[in-house]
């Protein structure tokens, strides 16, 4: 997900015990690499999406990454549409180039017709695995890459 100039023309002020300051322009956006920026971004994301968040593990938000989980591609499409609408209503924008999905095939359902995962009219590319918070998550039963990664880190 990418932010679309949410600071364009924005003004703010500082509130203290002694009173409020005069309004001043916000001239700089989110600082990459700042621990406080990540916290503030997560706080804003949580407030914006509180009413559409499901129970864990059906969604996860980490900094500016969102993971939506469902049992079907159609379900992922519905969740993606709701999140896109909510975020775009507040001038956030989901990145069309960075959005990907991972389909976990823990059982085989014969005769199941495939549905594309889409962000509006754009088909989202599929991945075979994701690296997320230090672990490698696969769409099949394999764990070799994750085990090798953890051994290498150790």
Short mmCIF file of C-alpha atoms in Angstrom, two decimals:
data_model
loop_
_atom_site.label_atom_id
_atom_site.label_comp_id
_atom_site.label_asym_id
_atom_site.label_seq_id
_atom_site.Cartn_x
_atom_site.Cartn_y
_atom_site.Cartn_z
CA UNK A 1 0.00 0.00 0.00
CA UNK A 2 1.28 3.46 -0.78
CA UNK A 3 0.27 6.84 0.61
CA UNK A 4 -0.94 9.44 -1.85
CA UNK A 5 0.13 12.96 -0.78
CA UNK A 6 -2.00 13.06 2.37
CA UNK A 7 0.08 15.99 3.57
CA UNK A 8 -0.74 18.25 0.61
CA UNK A 9 -1.95 21.53 2.16
CA UNK A 10 -2.28 19.97 5.62
CA UNK A 11 -1.97 22.14 8.72
CA UNK A 12 -1.64 21.21 12.35
CA UNK A 13 -0.99 22.75 15.76
CA UNK A 14 0.54 21.66 19.04
CA UNK A 15 -1.69 21.30 22.10
CA UNK A 16 -0.04 21.80 25.50
CA UNK A 17 -1.16 22.50 29.06
CA UNK A 18 -0.48 26.20 28.38
CA UNK A 19 -2.78 26.25 25.34
CA UNK A 20 -2.71 25.56 21.61
CA UNK A 21 -0.12 26.93 19.20
CA UNK A 22 -1.03 28.69 15.97
CA UNK A 23 -1.69 26.45 12.98
CA UNK A 24 1.37 25.68 10.86
CA UNK A 25 1.79 23.73 7.59
CA UNK A 26 2.84 20.07 7.56
CA UNK A 27 5.69 20.08 5.06
CA UNK A 28 7.12 16.60 5.51
CA UNK A 29 5.37 13.24 5.37
CA UNK A 30 6.14 9.87 6.90
CA UNK A 31 9.86 9.44 7.63
CA UNK A 32 11.05 6.06 6.41
CA UNK A 33 13.01 4.21 9.08
CA UNK A 34 11.71 6.23 12.03
CA UNK A 35 10.26 4.09 14.83
CA UNK A 36 7.80 6.84 15.74
CA UNK A 37 6.58 7.18 12.14
CA UNK A 38 5.76 3.46 11.98
CA UNK A 39 3.90 3.67 15.28
CA UNK A 40 1.91 6.74 14.21
CA UNK A 41 1.11 5.16 10.84
CA UNK A 42 -0.08 1.95 12.55
CA UNK A 43 -2.19 4.01 14.95
CA UNK A 44 -3.86 5.87 12.08
CA UNK A 45 -4.39 2.63 10.12
CA UNK A 46 -5.97 1.00 13.16
CA UNK A 47 -8.34 3.93 13.68
CA UNK A 48 -9.31 4.09 9.97
CA UNK A 49 -9.98 0.37 9.64
CA UNK A 50 -11.24 -0.53 13.11
CA UNK A 51 -14.82 -1.12 11.93
CA UNK A 52 -13.80 -3.47 9.08
CA UNK A 53 -11.14 -5.48 10.87
CA UNK A 54 -12.01 -9.12 11.40
CA UNK A 55 -10.63 -11.46 14.00
CA UNK A 56 -7.00 -12.55 13.88
CA UNK A 57 -5.78 -14.35 11.77
CA UNK A 58 -8.11 -13.05 9.01
CA UNK A 59 -6.11 -9.85 8.63
CA UNK A 60 -2.74 -8.52 9.78
CA UNK A 61 -1.33 -5.01 9.56
CA UNK A 62 2.41 -4.46 9.93
CA UNK A 63 3.63 -0.92 9.24
CA UNK A 64 2.29 -0.23 5.73
CA UNK A 65 1.73 -3.87 4.78
CA UNK A 66 -1.72 -5.43 4.98
CA UNK A 67 -2.35 -9.17 4.86
CA UNK A 68 -5.95 -10.21 4.15
CA UNK A 69 -6.86 -13.86 4.61
CA UNK A 70 -9.88 -15.83 3.48
CA UNK A 71 -10.78 -19.40 2.59
CA UNK A 72 -11.46 -18.56 -1.07
CA UNK A 73 -10.27 -16.19 -3.79
CA UNK A 74 -13.78 -14.73 -3.97
CA UNK A 75 -13.59 -14.00 -0.23
CA UNK A 76 -10.21 -12.31 -0.66
CA UNK A 77 -11.71 -10.19 -3.46
CA UNK A 78 -14.55 -9.07 -1.17
CA UNK A 79 -12.15 -8.18 1.66
CA UNK A 80 -9.80 -6.38 -0.74
CA UNK A 81 -12.67 -4.32 -2.17
CA UNK A 82 -13.84 -3.21 1.29
CA UNK A 83 -10.32 -2.29 2.43
CA UNK A 84 -9.63 -0.42 -0.83
CA UNK A 85 -12.86 1.59 -0.53
CA UNK A 86 -12.26 2.52 3.11
CA UNK A 87 -8.62 3.49 2.59
CA UNK A 88 -9.27 5.44 -0.62
CA UNK A 89 -12.12 7.33 1.06
CA UNK A 90 -9.42 8.73 3.38
CA UNK A 91 -6.95 9.49 0.53
CA UNK A 92 -4.83 6.37 1.01
CA UNK A 93 -4.17 4.24 -2.02
CA UNK A 94 -3.40 0.54 -2.41
CA UNK A 95 -0.36 0.02 -4.61
CA UNK A 96 -1.33 -1.68 -7.87
CA UNK A 97 2.31 -2.71 -8.49
CA UNK A 98 3.16 -4.11 -5.04
CA UNK A 99 -0.05 -6.01 -4.28
CA UNK A 100 0.35 -9.81 -4.51
CA UNK A 101 -1.40 -12.87 -3.18
CA UNK A 102 -0.44 -16.29 -1.93
CA UNK A 103 -2.85 -19.20 -2.27
CA UNK A 104 -2.31 -21.94 0.31
CA UNK A 105 -3.35 -25.32 -1.04
CA UNK A 106 -3.77 -27.47 2.04
CA UNK A 107 -6.37 -29.67 0.35
CA UNK A 108 -7.30 -30.36 -3.25
CA UNK A 109 -10.87 -29.66 -4.26
CA UNK A 110 -11.56 -31.36 -7.61
CA UNK A 111 -13.50 -29.43 -10.22
CA UNK A 112 -13.14 -26.06 -8.49
CA UNK A 113 -13.32 -23.17 -10.97
CA UNK A 114 -10.58 -20.59 -10.48
CA UNK A 115 -11.42 -16.98 -9.74
CA UNK A 116 -8.82 -14.26 -10.30
CA UNK A 117 -7.83 -12.08 -7.35
CA UNK A 118 -8.39 -8.50 -8.52
CA UNK A 119 -7.87 -4.94 -7.40
CA UNK A 120 -10.66 -3.30 -9.36
CA UNK A 121 -10.01 -4.44 -12.96
CA UNK A 122 -6.34 -5.38 -12.46
CA UNK A 123 -5.51 -9.05 -11.91
CA UNK A 124 -3.22 -9.49 -8.89
CA UNK A 125 -0.17 -11.72 -9.47
CA UNK A 126 0.21 -14.89 -7.42
CA UNK A 127 3.33 -15.82 -5.45
CA UNK A 128 4.58 -19.25 -4.35
CA UNK A 129 5.84 -17.94 -1.00
CA UNK A 130 6.09 -14.80 1.12
CA UNK A 131 8.71 -13.70 3.58
CA UNK A 132 6.78 -12.08 6.42
CA UNK A 133 8.18 -11.01 9.80
CA UNK A 134 11.21 -13.27 9.45
CA UNK A 135 9.35 -16.41 8.36
CA UNK A 136 8.77 -17.81 4.90
CA UNK A 137 5.13 -18.76 4.31
CA UNK A 138 4.49 -21.22 1.46
CA UNK A 139 1.39 -22.03 -0.49
CA UNK A 140 2.12 -25.76 -0.19
CA UNK A 141 3.35 -28.01 2.63
CA UNK A 142 7.04 -27.17 2.23
CA UNK A 143 9.09 -25.68 5.08
CA UNK A 144 12.65 -26.25 3.80
CA UNK A 145 13.23 -22.61 2.82
CA UNK A 146 11.95 -21.35 6.18
CA UNK A 147 14.09 -23.83 8.13
CA UNK A 148 17.19 -22.91 6.08
CA UNK A 149 16.50 -19.21 6.65
CA UNK A 150 16.21 -19.64 10.44
CA UNK A 151 19.38 -21.77 10.56
CA UNK A 152 21.23 -19.10 8.56
CA UNK A 153 20.03 -16.34 10.88
CA UNK A 154 21.06 -18.36 13.94
#
